[in-house]
CSV table of C-alpha atoms in Angstrom, one decimal:
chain,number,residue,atom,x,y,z
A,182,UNK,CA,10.8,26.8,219.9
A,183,UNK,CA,8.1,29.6,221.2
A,184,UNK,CA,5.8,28.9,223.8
A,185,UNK,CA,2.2,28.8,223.2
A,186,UNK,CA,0.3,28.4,225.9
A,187,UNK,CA,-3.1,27.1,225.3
A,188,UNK,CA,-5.8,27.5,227.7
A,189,UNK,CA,-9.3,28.7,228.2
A,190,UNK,CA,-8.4,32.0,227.2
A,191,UNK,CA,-6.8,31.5,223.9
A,192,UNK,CA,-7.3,32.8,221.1
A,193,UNK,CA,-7.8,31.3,218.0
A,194,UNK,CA,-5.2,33.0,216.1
A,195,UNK,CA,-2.8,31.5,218.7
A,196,UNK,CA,-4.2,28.0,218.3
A,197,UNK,CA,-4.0,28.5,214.5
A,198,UNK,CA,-0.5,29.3,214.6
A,199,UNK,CA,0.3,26.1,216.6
A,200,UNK,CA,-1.5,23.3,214.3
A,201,UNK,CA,0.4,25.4,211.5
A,202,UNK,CA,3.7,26.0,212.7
A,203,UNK,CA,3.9,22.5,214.6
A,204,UNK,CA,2.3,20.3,212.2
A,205,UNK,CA,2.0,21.6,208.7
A,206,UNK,CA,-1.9,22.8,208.9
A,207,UNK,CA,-3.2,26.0,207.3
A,208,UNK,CA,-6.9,26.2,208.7
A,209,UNK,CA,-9.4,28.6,207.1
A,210,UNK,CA,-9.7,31.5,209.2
A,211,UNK,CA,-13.4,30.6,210.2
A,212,UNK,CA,-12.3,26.7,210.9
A,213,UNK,CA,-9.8,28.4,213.5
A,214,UNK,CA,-12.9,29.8,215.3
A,215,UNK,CA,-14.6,26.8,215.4
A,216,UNK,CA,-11.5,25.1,216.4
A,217,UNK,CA,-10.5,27.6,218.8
A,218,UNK,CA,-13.9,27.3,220.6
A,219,UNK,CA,-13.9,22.9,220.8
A,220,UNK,CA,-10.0,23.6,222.3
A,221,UNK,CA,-11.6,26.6,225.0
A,222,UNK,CA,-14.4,23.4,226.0
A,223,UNK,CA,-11.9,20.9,226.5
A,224,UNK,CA,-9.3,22.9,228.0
A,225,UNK,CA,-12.4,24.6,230.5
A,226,UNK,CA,-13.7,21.0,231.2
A,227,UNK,CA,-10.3,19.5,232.2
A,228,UNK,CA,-9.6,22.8,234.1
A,229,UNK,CA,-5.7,22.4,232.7
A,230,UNK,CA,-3.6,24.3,229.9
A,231,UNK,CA,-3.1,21.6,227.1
A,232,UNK,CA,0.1,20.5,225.3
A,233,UNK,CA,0.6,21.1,221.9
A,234,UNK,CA,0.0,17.3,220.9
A,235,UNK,CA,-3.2,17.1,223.0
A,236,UNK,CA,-4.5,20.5,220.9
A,237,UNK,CA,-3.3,17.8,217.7
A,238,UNK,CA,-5.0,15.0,219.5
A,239,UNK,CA,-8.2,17.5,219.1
A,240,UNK,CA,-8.1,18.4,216.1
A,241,UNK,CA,-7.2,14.9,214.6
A,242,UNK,CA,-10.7,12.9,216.8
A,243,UNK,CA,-13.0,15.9,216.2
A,244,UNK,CA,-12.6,17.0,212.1
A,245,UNK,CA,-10.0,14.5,210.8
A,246,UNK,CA,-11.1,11.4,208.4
A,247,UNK,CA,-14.4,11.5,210.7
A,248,UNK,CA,-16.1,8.3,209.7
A,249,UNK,CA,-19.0,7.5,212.0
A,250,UNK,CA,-22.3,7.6,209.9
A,251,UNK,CA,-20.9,7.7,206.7
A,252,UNK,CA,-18.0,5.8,205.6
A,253,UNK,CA,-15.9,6.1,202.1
A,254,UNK,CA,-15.6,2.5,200.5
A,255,UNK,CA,-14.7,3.8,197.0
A,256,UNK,CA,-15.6,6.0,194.3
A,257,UNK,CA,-15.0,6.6,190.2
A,258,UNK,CA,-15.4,9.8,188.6
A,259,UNK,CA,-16.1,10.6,184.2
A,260,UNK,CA,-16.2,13.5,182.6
A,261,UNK,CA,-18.8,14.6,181.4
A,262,UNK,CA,-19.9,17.8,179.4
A,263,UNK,CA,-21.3,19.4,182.0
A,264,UNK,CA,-18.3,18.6,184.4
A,265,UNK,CA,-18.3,15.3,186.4
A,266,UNK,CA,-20.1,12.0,187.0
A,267,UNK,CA,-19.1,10.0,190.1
A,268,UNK,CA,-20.4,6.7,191.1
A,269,UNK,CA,-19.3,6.3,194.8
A,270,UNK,CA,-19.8,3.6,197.4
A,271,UNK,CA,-20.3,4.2,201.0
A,272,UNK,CA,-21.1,2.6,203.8
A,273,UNK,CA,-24.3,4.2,205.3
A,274,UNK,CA,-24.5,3.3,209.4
A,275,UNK,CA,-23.0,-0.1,208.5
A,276,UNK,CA,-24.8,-0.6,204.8
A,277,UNK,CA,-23.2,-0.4,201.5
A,278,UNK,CA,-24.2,2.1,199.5
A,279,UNK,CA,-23.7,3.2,195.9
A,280,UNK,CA,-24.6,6.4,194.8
A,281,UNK,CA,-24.7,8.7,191.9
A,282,UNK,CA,-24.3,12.3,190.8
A,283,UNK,CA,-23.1,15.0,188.4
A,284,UNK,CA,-21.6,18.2,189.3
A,285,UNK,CA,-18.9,21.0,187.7
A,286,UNK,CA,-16.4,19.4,189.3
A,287,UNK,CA,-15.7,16.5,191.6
A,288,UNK,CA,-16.4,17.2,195.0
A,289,UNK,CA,-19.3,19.1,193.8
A,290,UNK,CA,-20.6,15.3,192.0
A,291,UNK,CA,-19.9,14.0,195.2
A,292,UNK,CA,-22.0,16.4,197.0
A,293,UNK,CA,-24.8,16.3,194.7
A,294,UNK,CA,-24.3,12.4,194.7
A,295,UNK,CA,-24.8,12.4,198.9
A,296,UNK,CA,-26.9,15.1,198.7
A,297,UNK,CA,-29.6,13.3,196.4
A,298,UNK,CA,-29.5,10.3,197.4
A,299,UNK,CA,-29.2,10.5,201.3
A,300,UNK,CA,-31.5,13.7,201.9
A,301,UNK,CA,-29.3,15.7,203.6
A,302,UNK,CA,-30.0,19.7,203.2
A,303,UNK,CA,-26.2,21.6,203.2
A,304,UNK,CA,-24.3,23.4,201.0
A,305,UNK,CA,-20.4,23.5,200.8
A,306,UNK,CA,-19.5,27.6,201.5
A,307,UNK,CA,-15.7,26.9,201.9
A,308,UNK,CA,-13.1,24.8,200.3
A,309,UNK,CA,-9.4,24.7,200.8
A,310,UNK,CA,-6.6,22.2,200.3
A,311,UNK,CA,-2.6,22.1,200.4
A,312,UNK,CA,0.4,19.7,200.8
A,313,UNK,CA,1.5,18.6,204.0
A,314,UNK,CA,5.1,17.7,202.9
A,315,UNK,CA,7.1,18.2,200.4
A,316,UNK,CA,7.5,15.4,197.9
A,317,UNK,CA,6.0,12.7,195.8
A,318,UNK,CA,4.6,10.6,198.7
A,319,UNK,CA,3.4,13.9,200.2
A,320,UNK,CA,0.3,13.9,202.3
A,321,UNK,CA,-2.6,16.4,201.0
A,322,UNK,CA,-5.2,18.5,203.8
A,323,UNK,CA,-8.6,19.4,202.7
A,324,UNK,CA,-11.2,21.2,204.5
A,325,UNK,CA,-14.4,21.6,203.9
A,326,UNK,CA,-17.0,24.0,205.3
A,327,UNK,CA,-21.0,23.3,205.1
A,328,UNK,CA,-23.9,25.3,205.9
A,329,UNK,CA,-27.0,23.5,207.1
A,330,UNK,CA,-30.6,24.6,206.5
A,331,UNK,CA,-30.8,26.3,209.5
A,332,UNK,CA,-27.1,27.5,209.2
A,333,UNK,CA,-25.0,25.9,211.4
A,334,UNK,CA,-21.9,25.6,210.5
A,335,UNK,CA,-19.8,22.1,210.6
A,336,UNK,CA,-16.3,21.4,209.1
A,337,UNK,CA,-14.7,18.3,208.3
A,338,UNK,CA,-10.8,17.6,207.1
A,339,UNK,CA,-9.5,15.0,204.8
A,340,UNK,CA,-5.9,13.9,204.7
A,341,UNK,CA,-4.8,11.8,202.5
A,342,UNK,CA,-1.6,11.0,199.7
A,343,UNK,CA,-4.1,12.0,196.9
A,344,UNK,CA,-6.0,15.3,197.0
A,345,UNK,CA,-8.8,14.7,195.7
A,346,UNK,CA,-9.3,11.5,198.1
A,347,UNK,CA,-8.2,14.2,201.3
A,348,UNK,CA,-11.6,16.4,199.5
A,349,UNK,CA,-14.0,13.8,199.5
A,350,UNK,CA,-13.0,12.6,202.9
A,351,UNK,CA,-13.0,16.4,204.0
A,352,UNK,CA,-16.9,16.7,203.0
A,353,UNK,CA,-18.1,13.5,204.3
A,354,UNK,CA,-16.2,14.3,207.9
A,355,UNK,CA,-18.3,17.3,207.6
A,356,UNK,CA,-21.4,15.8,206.8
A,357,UNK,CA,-20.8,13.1,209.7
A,358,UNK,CA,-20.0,16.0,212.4
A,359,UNK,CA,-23.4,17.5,211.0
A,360,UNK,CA,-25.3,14.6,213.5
A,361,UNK,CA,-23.2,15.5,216.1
């Protein structure tokens, strides 16, 4: 096994590499920044090099399934002409929600559906999935990317055995880190 050392001067390519080569996750180049910069804060303000599971540890607590103000109870999509209808219920700090939208496809619905219906101002300017595993019980990564209003950047993941479940986690992780 190579030895990556992580620290306060690492580079993002290096952390990249690690939550890649050790467990299965292809960030988007720009996610690697953002990453690279919340592993540089935590490594500086425990004054230590950190292990490759704490860098994990990270990544799962700060982008992963991030469910604090918004929370996924369920959702249904149908097609429609224009693309995709989706009725989804969430749990909105601690009240149950169900919302609607349209959109060309179906994280786009869901987006439109959140979007609409809970005022917040963001658009989605990256999108990437892939397996985890090889197989039929396989796990699936999505990230998501969204731009607010005044352009900051925040970026959620979503893991999960079905993709587009993993994509609709993804956005609403990255809505939820929006607050923080």
């Amino acid at each position: 096994d190579p030895i990556i050392r992580i620290n306060s001067q690492s580079g993002k390519g290096g952390i990249g590499y690690l939550l890649e080569q050790k467990y299965g996750f292809d960030l988007p180049p720009k996610m690697r920044e953002d990453f690279g910069y919340t592993v540089k804060n935590v490594s500086d303000h425990q004054h230590k090099e950190l292990q490759p599971a704490e860098v994990h540890d990270i990544f799962q607590q700060t982008y992963v399934n991030v469910e604090d103000t918004l929370h996924l109870k369920d959702y249904r999509f149908v097609r429609s002409e224009s693309g995709f209808t989706v009725t989804i219920v969430l749990q909105v700090n601690g009240e149950e929600k169900e919302l609607h939208g349209e959109g060309n496809g179906r994280l786009d619905a869901v987006s439109n559906a959140i979007r609409e219906n809970l005022g917040y101002d963001y658009s989605i300017f990256q999108y990437k999935e892939h397996a985890l595993e090889e197989g039929s019980t396989s796990k699936a990564a999505a990230y998501v990317g969204v731009t607010q209003k005044n352009g900051r950047v925040s970026w959620g993941v979503g893991i999960h055995t079905d993709i587009v479940t993993a994509s609709v986690k993804a956005l609403i992780s990255a809505i939820n880190r929006i607050e923080q």
